[in-house]
Amino acid sequence: MSGNNKAFLELEFPVAAMDFVRAGRVASQIKRALEQAGMPAGVVRRAAIAAYEAEMNIVIHSHGGVMRARIAPSLVEIEAEDWGPGIPDIELAMQEGYSTAPREILEMGFGAGMGLPNMRKCADRLDIRSEVGKGTQVVVSIFNAEPLEARA
Amino acid sequence: MTLAEVQRILEAEVLCGHEHLGASVEVAFGSDLLSDSLAFARPRSLLLTGLTNPQVIWAAEVIEVTAIVFVRGKRPSRDLVKLAEEKGIPLMVTPKLLFDSCGLLYQAGLRGTLDHERKQ
């Protein structure tokens, strides 16, 4: 990030695997931070949805991870990094409806195979890096067309 | 359509947010899948679902839905209601099925999220 894309706020939150009691809180906190930063409603909404899906992916599919949000006047980056099995075939995982979620997850209303596709829809840029047996890193970038006033 | 009208049409019981029944919703979305709700529901919409785990509230906050109707008589836990109260999201429960609930609301003039977007 540089210039108008230089982050004035960076947040980091741990996310525990299979913790469905706390899951969703990180996305909620990121949403609040974006609102407080004065980001336009559309940017907040897209970032919050992407963050929610990313958080759920860590909870459901990994051994735990961390979520980061970087907020700059004209850019929001949501980063999800996890330790876990990784994604063997990213292209397949990006297909709507493709899911590897176990049955008990489906019963909770997840596992529709829409997580990554939803993130792609919300993102202006989506970068996914994954190594089987190690983990996955997803970065969602959302540009703010109405940059915030320059901040110190 | 106001939430009070929604309540009357669906013969629903209000679990929390009585003070918000004057608020109105422009569109509605019904689903038992959270990711589909995230993808297709819209801010200021009514969410109809049979899911009653707390994730519904966190997702609803992200989507910025105005209110949630639990269908098929599904009753959420006390903890979920408490969470919704904290977030200011009114909750109702109707004995009606998802299809019937959507049909009744549609008949009364409420529209779906995609219908609404096409018009704009």
PDB file of C-alpha atoms in Angstrom:
ATOM      1  CA  MET A   1       0.000   0.000   0.000  1.00  0.00           C
ATOM      2  CA  SER A   2       1.332   3.451  -0.884  1.00  0.00           C
ATOM      3  CA  GLY A   3       0.044   7.048  -1.206  1.00  0.00           C
ATOM      4  CA  ASN A   4      -3.724   7.069  -1.008  1.00  0.00           C
ATOM      5  CA  ASN A   5      -3.453   3.322  -0.594  1.00  0.00           C
ATOM      6  CA  LYS A   6      -1.303   3.611   2.521  1.00  0.00           C
ATOM      7  CA  ALA A   7      -3.116   2.042   5.439  1.00  0.00           C
ATOM      8  CA  PHE A   8      -3.920   4.363   8.359  1.00  0.00           C
ATOM      9  CA  LEU A   9      -5.501   1.536  10.275  1.00  0.00           C
ATOM     10  CA  GLU A  10      -4.450  -2.100  10.536  1.00  0.00           C
ATOM     11  CA  LEU A  11      -6.387  -4.597  12.580  1.00  0.00           C
ATOM     12  CA  GLU A  12      -5.593  -8.195  13.381  1.00  0.00           C
ATOM     13  CA  PHE A  13      -7.828 -10.835  14.956  1.00  0.00           C
ATOM     14  CA  PRO A  14      -7.200 -14.509  15.740  1.00  0.00           C
ATOM     15  CA  VAL A  15      -9.844 -16.950  14.479  1.00  0.00           C
ATOM     16  CA  ALA A  16     -10.261 -20.368  16.098  1.00  0.00           C
ATOM     17  CA  ALA A  17     -11.198 -23.462  14.118  1.00  0.00           C
ATOM     18  CA  MET A  18     -14.703 -24.879  14.652  1.00  0.00           C
ATOM     19  CA  ASP A  19     -15.597 -22.158  17.156  1.00  0.00           C
ATOM     20  CA  PHE A  20     -19.150 -21.487  16.017  1.00  0.00           C
ATOM     21  CA  VAL A  21     -20.010 -19.549  19.149  1.00  0.00           C
ATOM     22  CA  ARG A  22     -17.568 -16.767  18.358  1.00  0.00           C
ATOM     23  CA  ALA A  23     -17.590 -17.072  14.568  1.00  0.00           C
ATOM     24  CA  GLY A  24     -18.863 -13.916  12.904  1.00  0.00           C
ATOM     25  CA  ARG A  25     -17.520 -11.519  15.495  1.00  0.00           C
ATOM     26  CA  VAL A  26     -14.403 -10.603  13.547  1.00  0.00           C
ATOM     27  CA  ALA A  27     -16.422  -9.633  10.465  1.00  0.00           C
ATOM     28  CA  SER A  28     -18.661  -7.585  12.748  1.00  0.00           C
ATOM     29  CA  GLN A  29     -15.668  -5.785  14.302  1.00  0.00           C
ATOM     30  CA  ILE A  30     -14.145  -5.099  10.882  1.00  0.00           C
ATOM     31  CA  LYS A  31     -17.484  -3.719   9.693  1.00  0.00           C
ATOM     32  CA  ARG A  32     -17.671  -1.368  12.668  1.00  0.00           C
ATOM     33  CA  ALA A  33     -14.090  -0.190  12.119  1.00  0.00           C
ATOM     34  CA  LEU A  34     -14.847   0.598   8.462  1.00  0.00           C
ATOM     35  CA  GLU A  35     -17.964   2.525   9.441  1.00  0.00           C
ATOM     36  CA  GLN A  36     -16.020   4.486  12.044  1.00  0.00           C
ATOM     37  CA  ALA A  37     -13.341   5.224   9.451  1.00  0.00           C
ATOM     38  CA  GLY A  38     -16.041   6.829   7.325  1.00  0.00           C
ATOM     39  CA  MET A  39     -15.954   4.372   4.425  1.00  0.00           C
ATOM     40  CA  PRO A  40     -18.973   4.559   2.071  1.00  0.00           C
ATOM     41  CA  ALA A  41     -21.808   2.112   2.803  1.00  0.00           C
ATOM     42  CA  GLY A  42     -21.190   0.055  -0.342  1.00  0.00           C
ATOM     43  CA  VAL A  43     -17.520  -0.487   0.505  1.00  0.00           C
ATOM     44  CA  VAL A  44     -18.391  -1.373   4.107  1.00  0.00           C
ATOM     45  CA  ARG A  45     -20.995  -3.872   2.963  1.00  0.00           C
ATOM     46  CA  ARG A  46     -18.769  -5.623   0.427  1.00  0.00           C
ATOM     47  CA  ALA A  47     -15.848  -5.764   2.853  1.00  0.00           C
ATOM     48  CA  ALA A  48     -18.081  -7.073   5.658  1.00  0.00           C
ATOM     49  CA  ILE A  49     -19.552  -9.844   3.499  1.00  0.00           C
ATOM     50  CA  ALA A  50     -16.098 -10.852   2.250  1.00  0.00           C
ATOM     51  CA  ALA A  51     -14.770 -10.793   5.816  1.00  0.00           C
ATOM     52  CA  TYR A  52     -17.676 -12.906   7.070  1.00  0.00           C
ATOM     53  CA  GLU A  53     -17.135 -15.535   4.373  1.00  0.00           C
ATOM     54  CA  ALA A  54     -13.383 -15.519   4.963  1.00  0.00           C
ATOM     55  CA  GLU A  55     -13.875 -15.890   8.710  1.00  0.00           C
ATOM     56  CA  MET A  56     -16.290 -18.788   8.181  1.00  0.00           C
ATOM     57  CA  ASN A  57     -13.809 -20.474   5.851  1.00  0.00           C
ATOM     58  CA  ILE A  58     -11.168 -20.355   8.578  1.00  0.00           C
ATOM     59  CA  VAL A  59     -13.628 -21.667  11.178  1.00  0.00           C
ATOM     60  CA  ILE A  60     -14.956 -24.477   8.981  1.00  0.00           C
ATOM     61  CA  HIS A  61     -11.978 -25.594   6.918  1.00  0.00           C
ATOM     62  CA  SER A  62      -8.764 -24.816   8.773  1.00  0.00           C
ATOM     63  CA  HIS A  63      -6.921 -25.513  12.016  1.00  0.00           C
ATOM     64  CA  GLY A  64      -7.214 -21.841  12.899  1.00  0.00           C
ATOM     65  CA  GLY A  65      -5.874 -18.623  11.519  1.00  0.00           C
ATOM     66  CA  VAL A  66      -5.828 -14.901  11.596  1.00  0.00           C
ATOM     67  CA  MET A  67      -7.836 -12.148   9.937  1.00  0.00           C
ATOM     68  CA  ARG A  68      -6.342  -8.776   9.087  1.00  0.00           C
ATOM     69  CA  ALA A  69      -7.985  -5.624   7.835  1.00  0.00           C
ATOM     70  CA  ARG A  70      -5.988  -2.777   6.336  1.00  0.00           C
ATOM     71  CA  ILE A  71      -7.862   0.439   5.810  1.00  0.00           C
ATOM     72  CA  ALA A  72      -6.517   3.156   3.531  1.00  0.00           C
ATOM     73  CA  PRO A  73      -8.280   6.252   2.115  1.00  0.00           C
ATOM     74  CA  SER A  74      -8.985   4.590  -1.215  1.00  0.00           C
ATOM     75  CA  LEU A  75      -8.507   0.907  -0.452  1.00  0.00           C
ATOM     76  CA  VAL A  76      -9.661  -1.749   1.981  1.00  0.00           C
ATOM     77  CA  GLU A  77      -7.840  -5.045   2.203  1.00  0.00           C
ATOM     78  CA  ILE A  78      -9.236  -8.018   4.051  1.00  0.00           C
ATOM     79  CA  GLU A  79      -6.690 -10.769   4.551  1.00  0.00           C
ATOM     80  CA  ALA A  80      -7.441 -14.237   5.868  1.00  0.00           C
ATOM     81  CA  GLU A  81      -4.529 -16.514   6.620  1.00  0.00           C
ATOM     82  CA  ASP A  82      -4.983 -19.989   7.994  1.00  0.00           C
ATOM     83  CA  TRP A  83      -3.105 -23.089   8.942  1.00  0.00           C
ATOM     84  CA  GLY A  84      -4.765 -26.137   7.610  1.00  0.00           C
ATOM     85  CA  PRO A  85      -5.182 -28.587   4.793  1.00  0.00           C
ATOM     86  CA  GLY A  86      -4.946 -25.960   2.043  1.00  0.00           C
ATOM     87  CA  ILE A  87      -6.942 -25.997  -1.195  1.00  0.00           C
ATOM     88  CA  PRO A  88      -5.765 -28.644  -3.689  1.00  0.00           C
ATOM     89  CA  ASP A  89      -7.683 -27.148  -6.626  1.00  0.00           C
ATOM     90  CA  ILE A  90      -8.433 -23.423  -6.284  1.00  0.00           C
ATOM     91  CA  GLU A  91     -10.314 -23.243  -9.588  1.00  0.00           C
ATOM     92  CA  LEU A  92     -12.682 -25.956  -8.398  1.00  0.00           C
ATOM     93  CA  ALA A  93     -13.120 -24.247  -5.024  1.00  0.00           C
ATOM     94  CA  MET A  94     -14.067 -21.028  -6.846  1.00  0.00           C
ATOM     95  CA  GLN A  95     -17.000 -22.754  -8.591  1.00  0.00           C
ATOM     96  CA  GLU A  96     -20.400 -21.887  -7.157  1.00  0.00           C
ATOM     97  CA  GLY A  97     -21.878 -24.871  -5.379  1.00  0.00           C
ATOM     98  CA  TYR A  98     -18.634 -26.779  -4.919  1.00  0.00           C
ATOM     99  CA  SER A  99     -18.241 -27.612  -1.244  1.00  0.00           C
ATOM    100  CA  THR A 100     -16.162 -29.887   0.941  1.00  0.00           C
ATOM    101  CA  ALA A 101     -17.969 -28.934   4.141  1.00  0.00           C
ATOM    102  CA  PRO A 102     -19.010 -31.851   6.367  1.00  0.00           C
ATOM    103  CA  ARG A 103     -22.628 -32.683   7.070  1.00  0.00           C
ATOM    104  CA  GLU A 104     -22.918 -30.994  10.464  1.00  0.00           C
ATOM    105  CA  ILE A 105     -21.744 -27.752   8.851  1.00  0.00           C
ATOM    106  CA  LEU A 106     -24.417 -28.036   6.168  1.00  0.00           C
ATOM    107  CA  GLU A 107     -27.057 -28.348   8.856  1.00  0.00           C
ATOM    108  CA  MET A 108     -25.970 -24.996  10.274  1.00  0.00           C
ATOM    109  CA  GLY A 109     -26.718 -23.343   6.957  1.00  0.00           C
ATOM    110  CA  PHE A 110     -23.160 -23.261   5.656  1.00  0.00           C
ATOM    111  CA  GLY A 111     -21.402 -25.312   3.029  1.00  0.00           C
ATOM    112  CA  ALA A 112     -23.427 -24.058   0.068  1.00  0.00           C
ATOM    113  CA  GLY A 113     -20.191 -23.714  -1.860  1.00  0.00           C
ATOM    114  CA  MET A 114     -20.701 -19.962  -2.131  1.00  0.00           C
ATOM    115  CA  GLY A 115     -17.963 -18.701   0.184  1.00  0.00           C
ATOM    116  CA  LEU A 116     -15.172 -18.008  -2.294  1.00  0.00           C
ATOM    117  CA  PRO A 117     -17.593 -17.068  -5.125  1.00  0.00           C
ATOM    118  CA  ASN A 118     -19.246 -14.553  -2.767  1.00  0.00           C
ATOM    119  CA  MET A 119     -15.840 -13.158  -1.872  1.00  0.00           C
ATOM    120  CA  ARG A 120     -14.988 -12.795  -5.553  1.00  0.00           C
ATOM    121  CA  LYS A 121     -18.247 -10.901  -6.135  1.00  0.00           C
ATOM    122  CA  CYS A 122     -17.435  -8.473  -3.338  1.00  0.00           C
ATOM    123  CA  ALA A 123     -13.810  -7.984  -4.355  1.00  0.00           C
ATOM    124  CA  ASP A 124     -12.203  -5.687  -6.886  1.00  0.00           C
ATOM    125  CA  ARG A 125      -9.198  -7.983  -6.632  1.00  0.00           C
ATOM    126  CA  LEU A 126      -8.977 -11.415  -5.077  1.00  0.00           C
ATOM    127  CA  ASP A 127      -5.671 -13.149  -4.442  1.00  0.00           C
ATOM    128  CA  ILE A 128      -5.605 -16.714  -3.191  1.00  0.00           C
ATOM    129  CA  ARG A 129      -2.462 -18.598  -2.310  1.00  0.00           C
ATOM    130  CA  SER A 130      -2.701 -22.073  -0.937  1.00  0.00           C
ATOM    131  CA  GLU A 131      -0.301 -24.848  -0.142  1.00  0.00           C
ATOM    132  CA  VAL A 132      -1.667 -28.313   0.514  1.00  0.00           C
ATOM    133  CA  GLY A 133      -0.818 -29.415   4.037  1.00  0.00           C
ATOM    134  CA  LYS A 134       0.206 -25.910   5.112  1.00  0.00           C
ATOM    135  CA  GLY A 135      -2.595 -23.413   4.698  1.00  0.00           C
ATOM    136  CA  THR A 136      -4.287 -20.749   2.690  1.00  0.00           C
ATOM    137  CA  GLN A 137      -3.985 -16.994   2.351  1.00  0.00           C
ATOM    138  CA  VAL A 138      -6.789 -14.991   0.788  1.00  0.00           C
ATOM    139  CA  VAL A 139      -6.611 -11.243   0.196  1.00  0.00           C
ATOM    140  CA  VAL A 140      -9.707  -9.334  -0.841  1.00  0.00           C
ATOM    141  CA  SER A 141      -9.072  -5.813  -2.117  1.00  0.00           C
ATOM    142  CA  ILE A 142     -11.891  -3.323  -2.379  1.00  0.00           C
ATOM    143  CA  PHE A 143     -11.243   0.093  -3.901  1.00  0.00           C
ATOM    144  CA  ASN A 144     -12.972   3.127  -2.520  1.00  0.00           C
ATOM    145  CA  ALA A 145     -13.972   5.328  -5.452  1.00  0.00           C
ATOM    146  CA  GLU A 146     -14.690   8.210  -3.057  1.00  0.00           C
ATOM    147  CA  PRO A 147     -11.379   8.405  -1.197  1.00  0.00           C
ATOM    148  CA  LEU A 148     -11.485   9.636   2.356  1.00  0.00           C
ATOM    149  CA  GLU A 149      -9.903  12.951   3.277  1.00  0.00           C
ATOM    150  CA  ALA A 150      -6.140  12.598   3.606  1.00  0.00           C
ATOM    151  CA  ARG A 151      -5.152  11.570   7.105  1.00  0.00           C
ATOM    152  CA  ALA A 152      -1.917  11.960   8.954  1.00  0.00           C
TER     153      ALA A 152
ATOM    154  CA  MET B   1     -44.512  -2.774   4.092  1.00  0.00           C
ATOM    155  CA  THR B   2     -44.161  -2.251   7.817  1.00  0.00           C
ATOM    156  CA  LEU B   3     -42.971  -4.983  10.168  1.00  0.00           C
ATOM    157  CA  ALA B   4     -46.353  -4.747  11.911  1.00  0.00           C
ATOM    158  CA  GLU B   5     -48.006  -5.722   8.601  1.00  0.00           C
ATOM    159  CA  VAL B   6     -45.542  -8.583   8.173  1.00  0.00           C
ATOM    160  CA  GLN B   7     -46.448  -9.785  11.641  1.00  0.00           C
ATOM    161  CA  ARG B   8     -50.173  -9.625  10.903  1.00  0.00           C
ATOM    162  CA  ILE B   9     -49.903 -11.388   7.511  1.00  0.00           C
ATOM    163  CA  LEU B  10     -47.728 -14.199   8.860  1.00  0.00           C
ATOM    164  CA  GLU B  11     -49.613 -14.423  12.170  1.00  0.00           C
ATOM    165  CA  ALA B  12     -46.190 -14.171  13.710  1.00  0.00           C
ATOM    166  CA  GLU B  13     -45.111 -13.821  17.290  1.00  0.00           C
ATOM    167  CA  VAL B  14     -42.616 -11.044  17.975  1.00  0.00           C
ATOM    168  CA  LEU B  15     -39.638 -12.330  19.983  1.00  0.00           C
ATOM    169  CA  CYS B  16     -37.829  -9.026  20.290  1.00  0.00           C
ATOM    170  CA  GLY B  17     -37.791  -5.560  18.793  1.00  0.00           C
ATOM    171  CA  HIS B  18     -41.430  -4.658  19.450  1.00  0.00           C
ATOM    172  CA  GLU B  19     -40.365  -1.022  19.376  1.00  0.00           C
ATOM    173  CA  HIS B  20     -39.252  -1.387  15.717  1.00  0.00           C
ATOM    174  CA  LEU B  21     -42.534  -2.721  14.310  1.00  0.00           C
ATOM    175  CA  GLY B  22     -43.184   0.637  12.663  1.00  0.00           C
ATOM    176  CA  ALA B  23     -40.050   0.207  10.506  1.00  0.00           C
ATOM    177  CA  SER B  24     -40.645  -0.795   6.933  1.00  0.00           C
ATOM    178  CA  VAL B  25     -38.965  -3.261   4.584  1.00  0.00           C
ATOM    179  CA  GLU B  26     -38.665  -2.775   0.838  1.00  0.00           C
ATOM    180  CA  VAL B  27     -37.740  -6.310  -0.161  1.00  0.00           C
ATOM    181  CA  ALA B  28     -37.464  -9.806   1.274  1.00  0.00           C
ATOM    182  CA  PHE B  29     -35.267 -12.850   0.872  1.00  0.00           C
ATOM    183  CA  GLY B  30     -35.985 -16.395   2.017  1.00  0.00           C
ATOM    184  CA  SER B  31     -33.329 -19.088   2.407  1.00  0.00           C
ATOM    185  CA  ASP B  32     -31.951 -21.756   4.685  1.00  0.00           C
ATOM    186  CA  LEU B  33     -28.450 -21.135   3.375  1.00  0.00           C
ATOM    187  CA  LEU B  34     -26.410 -18.353   4.933  1.00  0.00           C
ATOM    188  CA  SER B  35     -24.067 -17.848   1.986  1.00  0.00           C
ATOM    189  CA  ASP B  36     -27.043 -17.412  -0.335  1.00  0.00           C
ATOM    190  CA  SER B  37     -28.472 -14.889   2.081  1.00  0.00           C
ATOM    191  CA  LEU B  38     -25.163 -13.024   2.052  1.00  0.00           C
ATOM    192  CA  ALA B  39     -25.102 -13.117  -1.748  1.00  0.00           C
ATOM    193  CA  PHE B  40     -28.699 -12.174  -2.493  1.00  0.00           C
ATOM    194  CA  ALA B  41     -30.248 -10.417   0.478  1.00  0.00           C
ATOM    195  CA  ARG B  42     -30.020  -6.629   0.527  1.00  0.00           C
ATOM    196  CA  PRO B  43     -29.779  -3.929   3.170  1.00  0.00           C
ATOM    197  CA  ARG B  44     -33.155  -2.966   4.633  1.00  0.00           C
ATOM    198  CA  SER B  45     -34.651  -6.301   3.616  1.00  0.00           C
ATOM    199  CA  LEU B  46     -36.631  -8.899   5.523  1.00  0.00           C
ATOM    200  CA  LEU B  47     -34.910 -12.253   5.952  1.00  0.00           C
ATOM    201  CA  LEU B  48     -37.077 -15.374   6.206  1.00  0.00           C
ATOM    202  CA  THR B  49     -35.264 -18.497   7.341  1.00  0.00           C
ATOM    203  CA  GLY B  50     -35.609 -21.772   9.176  1.00  0.00           C
ATOM    204  CA  LEU B  51     -32.079 -21.516  10.550  1.00  0.00           C
ATOM    205  CA  THR B  52     -31.897 -20.691  14.232  1.00  0.00           C
ATOM    206  CA  ASN B  53     -28.202 -20.876  15.071  1.00  0.00           C
ATOM    207  CA  PRO B  54     -26.555 -17.612  16.223  1.00  0.00           C
ATOM    208  CA  GLN B  55     -24.736 -17.344  12.903  1.00  0.00           C
ATOM    209  CA  VAL B  56     -27.968 -16.026  11.445  1.00  0.00           C
ATOM    210  CA  ILE B  57     -27.662 -12.901  13.588  1.00  0.00           C
ATOM    211  CA  TRP B  58     -24.021 -12.277  12.688  1.00  0.00           C
ATOM    212  CA  ALA B  59     -24.855 -12.738   8.989  1.00  0.00           C
ATOM    213  CA  ALA B  60     -27.918 -10.496   9.350  1.00  0.00           C
ATOM    214  CA  GLU B  61     -25.747  -7.778  10.836  1.00  0.00           C
ATOM    215  CA  VAL B  62     -23.331  -8.023   7.919  1.00  0.00           C
ATOM    216  CA  ILE B  63     -26.186  -7.897   5.381  1.00  0.00           C
ATOM    217  CA  GLU B  64     -27.918  -5.141   7.388  1.00  0.00           C
ATOM    218  CA  VAL B  65     -31.331  -6.822   7.248  1.00  0.00           C
ATOM    219  CA  THR B  66     -34.116  -4.912   8.951  1.00  0.00           C
ATOM    220  CA  ALA B  67     -35.725  -7.936  10.608  1.00  0.00           C
ATOM    221  CA  ILE B  68     -35.739 -11.735  10.644  1.00  0.00           C
ATOM    222  CA  VAL B  69     -38.746 -14.068  10.480  1.00  0.00           C
ATOM    223  CA  PHE B  70     -38.155 -17.647  11.598  1.00  0.00           C
ATOM    224  CA  VAL B  71     -40.470 -19.939   9.636  1.00  0.00           C
ATOM    225  CA  ARG B  72     -41.913 -23.404  10.345  1.00  0.00           C
ATOM    226  CA  GLY B  73     -42.332 -22.453  13.983  1.00  0.00           C
ATOM    227  CA  LYS B  74     -38.564 -22.654  14.586  1.00  0.00           C
ATOM    228  CA  ARG B  75     -37.709 -21.037  17.871  1.00  0.00           C
ATOM    229  CA  PRO B  76     -34.235 -19.654  18.397  1.00  0.00           C
ATOM    230  CA  SER B  77     -32.437 -19.985  21.711  1.00  0.00           C
ATOM    231  CA  ARG B  78     -32.582 -17.310  24.402  1.00  0.00           C
ATOM    232  CA  ASP B  79     -28.952 -16.472  23.628  1.00  0.00           C
ATOM    233  CA  LEU B  80     -29.779 -15.793  19.987  1.00  0.00           C
ATOM    234  CA  VAL B  81     -32.669 -13.494  20.964  1.00  0.00           C
ATOM    235  CA  LYS B  82     -30.376 -11.659  23.378  1.00  0.00           C
ATOM    236  CA  LEU B  83     -27.782 -11.189  20.632  1.00  0.00           C
ATOM    237  CA  ALA B  84     -30.461  -9.854  18.253  1.00  0.00           C
ATOM    238  CA  GLU B  85     -31.638  -7.445  20.942  1.00  0.00           C
ATOM    239  CA  GLU B  86     -28.089  -6.155  21.365  1.00  0.00           C
ATOM    240  CA  LYS B  87     -27.822  -5.630  17.606  1.00  0.00           C
ATOM    241  CA  GLY B  88     -31.270  -4.043  17.360  1.00  0.00           C
ATOM    242  CA  ILE B  89     -32.607  -6.670  14.961  1.00  0.00           C
ATOM    243  CA  PRO B  90     -36.311  -7.493  15.481  1.00  0.00           C
ATOM    244  CA  LEU B  91     -37.186 -11.192  15.433  1.00  0.00           C
ATOM    245  CA  MET B  92     -40.474 -12.944  14.711  1.00  0.00           C
ATOM    246  CA  VAL B  93     -41.525 -16.562  14.521  1.00  0.00           C
ATOM    247  CA  THR B  94     -44.349 -17.820  12.323  1.00  0.00           C
ATOM    248  CA  PRO B  95     -45.825 -21.321  12.226  1.00  0.00           C
ATOM    249  CA  LYS B  96     -46.130 -20.981   8.432  1.00  0.00           C
ATOM    250  CA  LEU B  97     -43.744 -22.699   6.009  1.00  0.00           C
ATOM    251  CA  LEU B  98     -41.098 -20.751   4.064  1.00  0.00           C
ATOM    252  CA  PHE B  99     -42.920 -21.055   0.724  1.00  0.00           C
ATOM    253  CA  ASP B 100     -46.266 -20.040   2.200  1.00  0.00           C
ATOM    254  CA  SER B 101     -44.774 -17.131   4.125  1.00  0.00           C
ATOM    255  CA  CYS B 102     -43.042 -15.786   1.008  1.00  0.00           C
ATOM    256  CA  GLY B 103     -46.212 -16.276  -1.053  1.00  0.00           C
ATOM    257  CA  LEU B 104     -48.369 -14.369   1.400  1.00  0.00           C
ATOM    258  CA  LEU B 105     -45.931 -11.467   1.632  1.00  0.00           C
ATOM    259  CA  TYR B 106     -45.527 -11.342  -2.156  1.00  0.00           C
ATOM    260  CA  GLN B 107     -49.300 -11.297  -2.560  1.00  0.00           C
ATOM    261  CA  ALA B 108     -49.408  -8.351  -0.166  1.00  0.00           C
ATOM    262  CA  GLY B 109     -46.937  -6.427  -2.330  1.00  0.00           C
ATOM    263  CA  LEU B 110     -43.500  -7.221  -0.926  1.00  0.00           C
ATOM    264  CA  ARG B 111     -40.983  -8.064  -3.653  1.00  0.00           C
ATOM    265  CA  GLY B 112     -37.794 -10.072  -3.974  1.00  0.00           C
ATOM    266  CA  THR B 113     -34.330  -8.526  -3.976  1.00  0.00           C
ATOM    267  CA  LEU B 114     -33.616  -9.206  -7.674  1.00  0.00           C
ATOM    268  CA  ASP B 115     -37.065  -7.954  -8.779  1.00  0.00           C
ATOM    269  CA  HIS B 116     -36.358  -4.796  -6.895  1.00  0.00           C
ATOM    270  CA  GLU B 117     -32.958  -4.294  -8.522  1.00  0.00           C
ATOM    271  CA  ARG B 118     -34.348  -4.770 -12.033  1.00  0.00           C
ATOM    272  CA  LYS B 119     -36.757  -1.932 -11.444  1.00  0.00           C
ATOM    273  CA  GLN B 120     -33.999   0.500 -10.505  1.00  0.00           C
TER     274      GLN B 120
END
